[in-house]
Amino acid sequence: MQDLNKLWKIFNKKHTDTGLIKGAFSAPGRVNLIGEHTDYNEGFVLPIAIGKKIIMLGQLRNDRLVQVFDLGYKAEVKFSLDSLSPSKKDTWANYLMGVMDEIQKAEYPLQGANLIFISNIPKGAGLSSSAALEVVTALTMAKLNLLEIKPVEMARLCQRAENNFVGVACGIMDQYVSCLGQKNYTLFIDCRSNDYELIPFKDPNYQVLICNSKIQRGLANSEYNKRREECKIATEFFKHELNREIRALRDITIDEYKKYQAQLPEIIARRARHVISENYRVQAGVQALRMGNYSAFGQLMIESHRSLKDDYEVSCTELDLLVDLALKQEEILGARMTGAGFGGCTVNLLRREYIDVFEKTIKQGYKKITGILPDIYVTPPAEGAKVIKLG
Ligand code: GLA
């Protein structure tokens, strides 16, 4: 990550000081350890914030104009807070505009700002670079405008920005953990109540490692929406069959599923089985971590991958290959695809002393079959969005 002073220098070259409040802020990407495609079913997830992040510098302006510079892509946009509408040309700016739109819709007053940001979260890799951009924008605008927006409210506001302005029907997980992640902890989120609990993840013997397949998540959007629809069909079915309040697949037990599965269309039954069993796996995973049982946790990750591959069908050849190569290694406890699927990354849990051998073997094995050299990131749970102290 570029040195902060250097970033300020570039900022100051671009903008004359408005004499108004300024500051530096950051928000991380995330990797989900377990609980995939459960957030929009009002279920459970267990992500961590990662060491890769976006840093944004900003200064308030006296008018309603926002001027943003993306240092990585050397791209600039200007827009007014009075006429926010999605841009077809500068689609990246929609994440920022969407957040400002939602802040204003929540009736917080905003003034314009000069902003500059830089990211080291790989794009399109399923590590939530978009959520990080939303969250860092929300934090920057909130702090510059002296607004008190609590982290959970901030996460929900950013999710709405993505749903309403960017047009992606994502759940709450990514924005939530980017806001609330903490060093050495996983975040156990109940996506119905929006309550969370920090679960320690700091045994020095174990490490989380991410493998980037470098396959961009091309199909992700349309298939994501399709899965949401299929889950809705399953929910409607159970609503009709069971004589109690059912709001989402979260409300169905495994026994109920087993009793009725034969009456569901085959594909819908498999989609439901993934979500229902995944919710159990997250809860079992939390128990395992509480007891320091990392190998039990790893086993649940392996089961999760199988379920995502066979029942939810959101994996792809390259992700399966990365998981297979990982599971052939010694000292690996668990491996699975992570995020929406159809490309992006796998998340692996292994003994720390084995990292170097693991990296080398995965790189060689994956390159030999696909011709692609995967990127590998070692990442203990990192902290969520924060103000960066100056000087
Ligand atoms: C994407 C979405 C999340 C979540 C995951 C799948 O990352 O943004 O809300 O649904 O896919 O678990």
Short mmCIF file of N, CA, C and O in Angstrom, two decimals, residues 183-274:
data_model
loop_
_atom_site.label_atom_id
_atom_site.label_comp_id
_atom_site.label_asym_id
_atom_site.label_seq_id
_atom_site.Cartn_x
_atom_site.Cartn_y
_atom_site.Cartn_z
N LYS A 183 -9.22 -7.61 14.26
CA LYS A 183 -8.00 -8.38 14.25
C LYS A 183 -8.14 -9.61 15.16
O LYS A 183 -8.64 -9.47 16.28
N ASN A 184 -7.75 -10.78 14.66
CA ASN A 184 -7.76 -12.03 15.44
C ASN A 184 -9.15 -12.57 15.76
O ASN A 184 -9.28 -13.45 16.61
N TYR A 185 -10.19 -12.06 15.10
CA TYR A 185 -11.54 -12.57 15.35
C TYR A 185 -12.26 -12.82 14.04
O TYR A 185 -12.10 -12.07 13.07
N THR A 186 -13.10 -13.87 14.04
CA THR A 186 -14.05 -14.01 12.94
C THR A 186 -15.34 -13.35 13.42
O THR A 186 -15.57 -13.21 14.63
N LEU A 187 -16.16 -12.99 12.46
CA LEU A 187 -17.40 -12.29 12.81
C LEU A 187 -18.56 -13.25 12.53
O LEU A 187 -18.82 -13.59 11.37
N PHE A 188 -19.22 -13.68 13.59
CA PHE A 188 -20.38 -14.57 13.44
C PHE A 188 -21.61 -13.67 13.35
O PHE A 188 -21.98 -13.01 14.31
N ILE A 189 -22.20 -13.62 12.15
CA ILE A 189 -23.32 -12.68 11.94
C ILE A 189 -24.63 -13.44 11.77
O ILE A 189 -24.70 -14.40 10.99
N ASP A 190 -25.62 -13.01 12.49
CA ASP A 190 -26.98 -13.49 12.28
C ASP A 190 -27.63 -12.52 11.30
O ASP A 190 -27.93 -11.38 11.65
N CYS A 191 -27.80 -12.96 10.07
CA CYS A 191 -28.26 -12.04 9.02
C CYS A 191 -29.77 -11.78 9.08
O CYS A 191 -30.32 -11.10 8.21
N ARG A 192 -30.44 -12.30 10.10
CA ARG A 192 -31.84 -11.91 10.31
C ARG A 192 -31.91 -10.76 11.30
O ARG A 192 -32.46 -9.71 10.99
N SER A 193 -31.30 -10.96 12.46
CA SER A 193 -31.39 -9.92 13.49
C SER A 193 -30.32 -8.85 13.30
O SER A 193 -30.40 -7.79 13.90
N ASN A 194 -29.32 -9.17 12.47
CA ASN A 194 -28.13 -8.32 12.31
C ASN A 194 -27.30 -8.20 13.59
O ASN A 194 -26.51 -7.28 13.74
N ASP A 195 -27.48 -9.16 14.49
CA ASP A 195 -26.60 -9.23 15.67
C ASP A 195 -25.31 -9.93 15.26
O ASP A 195 -25.29 -10.70 14.31
N TYR A 196 -24.25 -9.67 16.02
CA TYR A 196 -23.01 -10.36 15.70
C TYR A 196 -22.26 -10.71 16.97
O TYR A 196 -22.53 -10.16 18.03
N GLU A 197 -21.34 -11.66 16.79
CA GLU A 197 -20.49 -12.03 17.91
C GLU A 197 -19.09 -12.24 17.37
O GLU A 197 -18.91 -12.81 16.29
N LEU A 198 -18.10 -11.77 18.12
CA LEU A 198 -16.71 -11.97 17.67
C LEU A 198 -16.21 -13.30 18.22
O LEU A 198 -16.29 -13.54 19.42
N ILE A 199 -15.76 -14.18 17.31
CA ILE A 199 -15.26 -15.49 17.74
C ILE A 199 -13.74 -15.51 17.55
O ILE A 199 -13.26 -15.29 16.44
N PRO A 200 -12.99 -15.77 18.64
CA PRO A 200 -11.53 -15.73 18.54
C PRO A 200 -10.99 -16.67 17.46
O PRO A 200 -11.49 -17.78 17.30
N PHE A 201 -10.02 -16.20 16.74
CA PHE A 201 -9.36 -17.00 15.70
C PHE A 201 -7.90 -16.61 15.74
O PHE A 201 -7.41 -15.88 14.89
N LYS A 202 -7.23 -17.03 16.81
CA LYS A 202 -5.87 -16.54 16.97
C LYS A 202 -4.86 -17.58 17.43
O LYS A 202 -3.84 -17.24 17.99
N ASP A 203 -5.21 -18.86 17.18
CA ASP A 203 -4.24 -19.90 17.52
C ASP A 203 -3.03 -19.76 16.58
O ASP A 203 -3.18 -19.86 15.36
N PRO A 204 -1.84 -19.51 17.13
CA PRO A 204 -0.68 -19.25 16.27
C PRO A 204 -0.29 -20.44 15.40
O PRO A 204 0.50 -20.30 14.48
N ASN A 205 -0.86 -21.61 15.67
CA ASN A 205 -0.49 -22.79 14.87
C ASN A 205 -1.20 -22.85 13.53
O ASN A 205 -0.82 -23.62 12.65
N TYR A 206 -2.28 -22.07 13.39
CA TYR A 206 -3.09 -22.19 12.17
C TYR A 206 -3.13 -20.88 11.40
O TYR A 206 -3.05 -19.80 12.00
N GLN A 207 -3.33 -21.01 10.11
CA GLN A 207 -3.33 -19.82 9.27
C GLN A 207 -4.40 -19.93 8.17
O GLN A 207 -4.65 -21.02 7.66
N VAL A 208 -4.98 -18.79 7.82
CA VAL A 208 -5.91 -18.74 6.69
C VAL A 208 -5.12 -18.28 5.47
O VAL A 208 -4.34 -17.34 5.55
N LEU A 209 -5.35 -18.95 4.38
CA LEU A 209 -4.63 -18.63 3.16
C LEU A 209 -5.64 -18.60 2.00
O LEU A 209 -6.49 -19.47 1.89
N ILE A 210 -5.55 -17.58 1.17
CA ILE A 210 -6.50 -17.43 0.07
C ILE A 210 -5.79 -17.76 -1.24
O ILE A 210 -4.67 -17.29 -1.47
N CYS A 211 -6.42 -18.55 -2.10
CA CYS A 211 -5.87 -18.81 -3.43
C CYS A 211 -6.78 -18.16 -4.46
O CYS A 211 -7.97 -18.47 -4.53
N ASN A 212 -6.21 -17.28 -5.27
CA ASN A 212 -6.99 -16.59 -6.30
C ASN A 212 -6.86 -17.35 -7.61
O ASN A 212 -5.78 -17.42 -8.20
N SER A 213 -7.97 -17.90 -8.08
CA SER A 213 -7.96 -18.70 -9.31
C SER A 213 -7.68 -17.84 -10.54
O SER A 213 -7.38 -18.36 -11.60
N LYS A 214 -7.82 -16.52 -10.38
CA LYS A 214 -7.69 -15.56 -11.47
C LYS A 214 -8.76 -15.74 -12.55
O LYS A 214 -8.65 -15.23 -13.65
N ILE A 215 -9.79 -16.50 -12.21
CA ILE A 215 -10.94 -16.59 -13.11
C ILE A 215 -11.91 -15.54 -12.61
O ILE A 215 -12.35 -15.59 -11.46
N GLN A 216 -12.23 -14.58 -13.47
CA GLN A 216 -13.13 -13.49 -13.04
C GLN A 216 -14.55 -14.04 -12.93
O GLN A 216 -14.96 -14.89 -13.71
N ARG A 217 -15.27 -13.52 -11.96
CA ARG A 217 -16.59 -14.07 -11.67
C ARG A 217 -17.62 -13.62 -12.72
O ARG A 217 -18.56 -12.91 -12.43
N GLY A 218 -17.44 -14.08 -13.95
CA GLY A 218 -18.26 -13.61 -15.07
C GLY A 218 -19.75 -13.83 -14.90
O GLY A 218 -20.56 -12.91 -14.97
N LEU A 219 -20.13 -15.09 -14.64
CA LEU A 219 -21.54 -15.47 -14.59
C LEU A 219 -22.23 -15.02 -13.32
O LEU A 219 -23.45 -15.10 -13.19
N ALA A 220 -21.42 -14.54 -12.38
CA ALA A 220 -21.90 -14.41 -11.01
C ALA A 220 -23.24 -13.68 -10.88
O ALA A 220 -24.14 -14.19 -10.22
N ASN A 221 -23.40 -12.56 -11.55
CA ASN A 221 -24.61 -11.78 -11.31
C ASN A 221 -25.91 -12.47 -11.66
O ASN A 221 -26.82 -12.55 -10.84
N SER A 222 -25.98 -13.00 -12.89
CA SER A 222 -27.24 -13.60 -13.31
C SER A 222 -27.51 -14.88 -12.51
O SER A 222 -28.63 -15.14 -12.09
N GLU A 223 -26.45 -15.67 -12.29
CA GLU A 223 -26.66 -16.92 -11.55
C GLU A 223 -27.00 -16.64 -10.08
O GLU A 223 -27.76 -17.36 -9.45
N TYR A 224 -26.41 -15.57 -9.56
CA TYR A 224 -26.69 -15.18 -8.16
C TYR A 224 -28.18 -14.89 -8.01
O TYR A 224 -28.85 -15.40 -7.10
N ASN A 225 -28.70 -14.09 -8.95
CA ASN A 225 -30.12 -13.75 -8.87
C ASN A 225 -31.01 -14.98 -9.05
O ASN A 225 -32.05 -15.09 -8.42
N LYS A 226 -30.53 -15.90 -9.91
CA LYS A 226 -31.29 -17.13 -10.13
C LYS A 226 -31.36 -17.94 -8.83
O LYS A 226 -32.42 -18.46 -8.47
N ARG A 227 -30.23 -18.04 -8.12
CA ARG A 227 -30.21 -18.79 -6.86
C ARG A 227 -31.16 -18.14 -5.85
O ARG A 227 -31.86 -18.82 -5.12
N ARG A 228 -31.17 -16.82 -5.82
CA ARG A 228 -32.08 -16.14 -4.88
C ARG A 228 -33.52 -16.51 -5.21
O ARG A 228 -34.33 -16.77 -4.30
N GLU A 229 -33.85 -16.54 -6.49
CA GLU A 229 -35.21 -16.90 -6.91
C GLU A 229 -35.54 -18.33 -6.49
O GLU A 229 -36.63 -18.61 -6.00
N GLU A 230 -34.57 -19.24 -6.71
CA GLU A 230 -34.81 -20.66 -6.37
C GLU A 230 -35.04 -20.81 -4.87
O GLU A 230 -35.89 -21.60 -4.43
N CYS A 231 -34.31 -20.03 -4.08
CA CYS A 231 -34.51 -20.09 -2.63
C CYS A 231 -35.90 -19.57 -2.26
O CYS A 231 -36.54 -20.09 -1.33
N LYS A 232 -36.35 -18.57 -2.99
CA LYS A 232 -37.69 -18.03 -2.73
C LYS A 232 -38.76 -19.09 -3.02
O LYS A 232 -39.71 -19.25 -2.26
N ILE A 233 -38.57 -19.82 -4.12
CA ILE A 233 -39.55 -20.86 -4.48
C ILE A 233 -39.60 -21.90 -3.36
O ILE A 233 -40.68 -22.31 -2.92
N ALA A 234 -38.42 -22.30 -2.87
CA ALA A 234 -38.37 -23.29 -1.79
C ALA A 234 -39.06 -22.74 -0.54
O ALA A 234 -39.84 -23.45 0.13
N THR A 235 -38.82 -21.47 -0.24
CA THR A 235 -39.43 -20.87 0.95
C THR A 235 -40.95 -20.87 0.83
O THR A 235 -41.66 -21.21 1.79
N GLU A 236 -41.43 -20.49 -0.35
CA GLU A 236 -42.89 -20.46 -0.58
C GLU A 236 -43.49 -21.85 -0.36
O GLU A 236 -44.55 -21.99 0.23
N PHE A 237 -42.78 -22.87 -0.85
CA PHE A 237 -43.25 -24.24 -0.69
C PHE A 237 -43.42 -24.58 0.80
O PHE A 237 -44.46 -25.07 1.23
N PHE A 238 -42.38 -24.27 1.58
CA PHE A 238 -42.44 -24.62 3.00
C PHE A 238 -43.49 -23.77 3.74
O PHE A 238 -44.13 -24.26 4.67
N LYS A 239 -43.67 -22.55 3.29
CA LYS A 239 -44.69 -21.68 3.90
C LYS A 239 -46.05 -22.35 3.76
O LYS A 239 -46.88 -22.33 4.65
N HIS A 240 -46.25 -22.93 2.60
CA HIS A 240 -47.52 -23.55 2.28
C HIS A 240 -47.71 -24.85 3.06
O HIS A 240 -48.80 -25.16 3.52
N GLU A 241 -46.62 -25.60 3.24
CA GLU A 241 -46.72 -26.93 3.87
C GLU A 241 -46.74 -26.89 5.40
O GLU A 241 -47.37 -27.71 6.04
N LEU A 242 -45.98 -25.94 5.97
CA LEU A 242 -45.81 -25.97 7.42
C LEU A 242 -46.72 -24.94 8.08
O LEU A 242 -46.82 -23.81 7.61
N ASN A 243 -47.27 -25.35 9.15
CA ASN A 243 -48.27 -24.50 9.80
C ASN A 243 -47.65 -23.56 10.83
O ASN A 243 -47.96 -23.61 12.01
N ARG A 244 -46.71 -22.75 10.40
CA ARG A 244 -46.13 -21.75 11.29
C ARG A 244 -45.47 -20.68 10.43
O ARG A 244 -45.37 -20.83 9.20
N GLU A 245 -44.99 -19.63 11.09
CA GLU A 245 -44.44 -18.53 10.30
C GLU A 245 -43.08 -18.92 9.69
O GLU A 245 -42.15 -19.29 10.41
N ILE A 246 -42.99 -18.85 8.38
CA ILE A 246 -41.73 -19.12 7.68
C ILE A 246 -41.40 -17.88 6.89
O ILE A 246 -42.17 -17.45 6.04
N ARG A 247 -40.24 -17.31 7.18
CA ARG A 247 -39.86 -16.10 6.42
C ARG A 247 -38.76 -16.36 5.41
O ARG A 247 -38.63 -15.67 4.41
N ALA A 248 -37.97 -17.38 5.71
CA ALA A 248 -36.83 -17.67 4.83
C ALA A 248 -36.38 -19.10 5.08
O ALA A 248 -36.85 -19.75 6.04
N LEU A 249 -35.44 -19.60 4.26
CA LEU A 249 -34.97 -20.97 4.45
C LEU A 249 -34.31 -21.17 5.82
O LEU A 249 -34.19 -22.28 6.31
N ARG A 250 -33.89 -20.09 6.42
CA ARG A 250 -33.37 -20.11 7.78
C ARG A 250 -34.32 -20.81 8.76
O ARG A 250 -33.91 -21.39 9.76
N ASP A 251 -35.62 -20.75 8.46
CA ASP A 251 -36.61 -21.28 9.40
C ASP A 251 -36.86 -22.78 9.27
O ASP A 251 -37.66 -23.33 10.01
N ILE A 252 -36.20 -23.42 8.31
CA ILE A 252 -36.48 -24.84 8.07
C ILE A 252 -35.41 -25.71 8.71
O ILE A 252 -34.22 -25.47 8.53
N THR A 253 -35.86 -26.76 9.44
CA THR A 253 -34.87 -27.67 10.04
C THR A 253 -34.50 -28.76 9.03
O THR A 253 -35.24 -28.99 8.06
N ILE A 254 -33.41 -29.45 9.32
CA ILE A 254 -32.99 -30.53 8.42
C ILE A 254 -34.05 -31.63 8.37
O ILE A 254 -34.34 -32.17 7.32
N ASP A 255 -34.66 -31.93 9.53
CA ASP A 255 -35.68 -32.98 9.55
C ASP A 255 -36.88 -32.60 8.70
O ASP A 255 -37.43 -33.43 7.96
N GLU A 256 -37.28 -31.33 8.78
CA GLU A 256 -38.41 -30.88 7.94
C GLU A 256 -38.04 -31.00 6.47
O GLU A 256 -38.83 -31.44 5.64
N TYR A 257 -36.80 -30.62 6.19
CA TYR A 257 -36.35 -30.71 4.80
C TYR A 257 -36.46 -32.15 4.31
O TYR A 257 -36.98 -32.43 3.23
N LYS A 258 -35.96 -33.07 5.14
CA LYS A 258 -35.94 -34.49 4.73
C LYS A 258 -37.35 -35.01 4.49
O LYS A 258 -37.60 -35.77 3.57
N LYS A 259 -38.25 -34.56 5.34
CA LYS A 259 -39.64 -35.02 5.24
C LYS A 259 -40.27 -34.58 3.92
O LYS A 259 -41.06 -35.31 3.33
N TYR A 260 -39.93 -33.39 3.45
CA TYR A 260 -40.64 -32.82 2.29
C TYR A 260 -39.82 -32.81 1.00
O TYR A 260 -40.35 -32.44 -0.04
N GLN A 261 -38.56 -33.16 1.08
CA GLN A 261 -37.70 -32.93 -0.09
C GLN A 261 -38.22 -33.58 -1.37
O GLN A 261 -38.10 -33.00 -2.46
N ALA A 262 -38.83 -34.75 -1.24
CA ALA A 262 -39.27 -35.47 -2.44
C ALA A 262 -40.38 -34.72 -3.17
O ALA A 262 -40.62 -34.94 -4.36
N GLN A 263 -41.07 -33.84 -2.46
CA GLN A 263 -42.17 -33.10 -3.10
C GLN A 263 -41.69 -31.86 -3.85
O GLN A 263 -42.45 -31.21 -4.55
N LEU A 264 -40.42 -31.51 -3.64
CA LEU A 264 -39.88 -30.32 -4.31
C LEU A 264 -39.27 -30.70 -5.66
O LEU A 264 -38.74 -31.81 -5.81
N PRO A 265 -39.32 -29.79 -6.64
CA PRO A 265 -38.58 -30.08 -7.88
C PRO A 265 -37.12 -30.34 -7.53
O PRO A 265 -36.59 -29.72 -6.59
N GLU A 266 -36.48 -31.24 -8.27
CA GLU A 266 -35.14 -31.72 -7.90
C GLU A 266 -34.12 -30.59 -7.66
O GLU A 266 -33.41 -30.58 -6.65
N ILE A 267 -34.08 -29.63 -8.59
CA ILE A 267 -33.08 -28.55 -8.44
C ILE A 267 -33.38 -27.70 -7.21
O ILE A 267 -32.48 -27.39 -6.42
N ILE A 268 -34.64 -27.38 -7.02
CA ILE A 268 -35.02 -26.55 -5.87
C ILE A 268 -34.66 -27.28 -4.57
O ILE A 268 -34.19 -26.67 -3.61
N ALA A 269 -34.87 -28.60 -4.56
CA ALA A 269 -34.56 -29.39 -3.36
C ALA A 269 -33.07 -29.30 -3.04
O ALA A 269 -32.67 -29.13 -1.88
N ARG A 270 -32.24 -29.37 -4.07
CA ARG A 270 -30.79 -29.30 -3.82
C ARG A 270 -30.37 -27.91 -3.33
O ARG A 270 -29.54 -27.77 -2.45
N ARG A 271 -30.96 -26.88 -3.93
CA ARG A 271 -30.62 -25.51 -3.49
C ARG A 271 -30.98 -25.34 -2.00
O ARG A 271 -30.20 -24.81 -1.22
N ALA A 272 -32.18 -25.83 -1.66
CA ALA A 272 -32.63 -25.70 -0.26
C ALA A 272 -31.72 -26.49 0.67
O ALA A 272 -31.36 -26.03 1.75
N ARG A 273 -31.34 -27.69 0.21
CA ARG A 273 -30.49 -28.52 1.07
C ARG A 273 -29.17 -27.81 1.37
O ARG A 273 -28.66 -27.85 2.50
N HIS A 274 -28.61 -27.14 0.35
CA HIS A 274 -27.36 -26.42 0.62
C HIS A 274 -27.56 -25.37 1.71
O HIS A 274 -26.81 -25.33 2.69
#
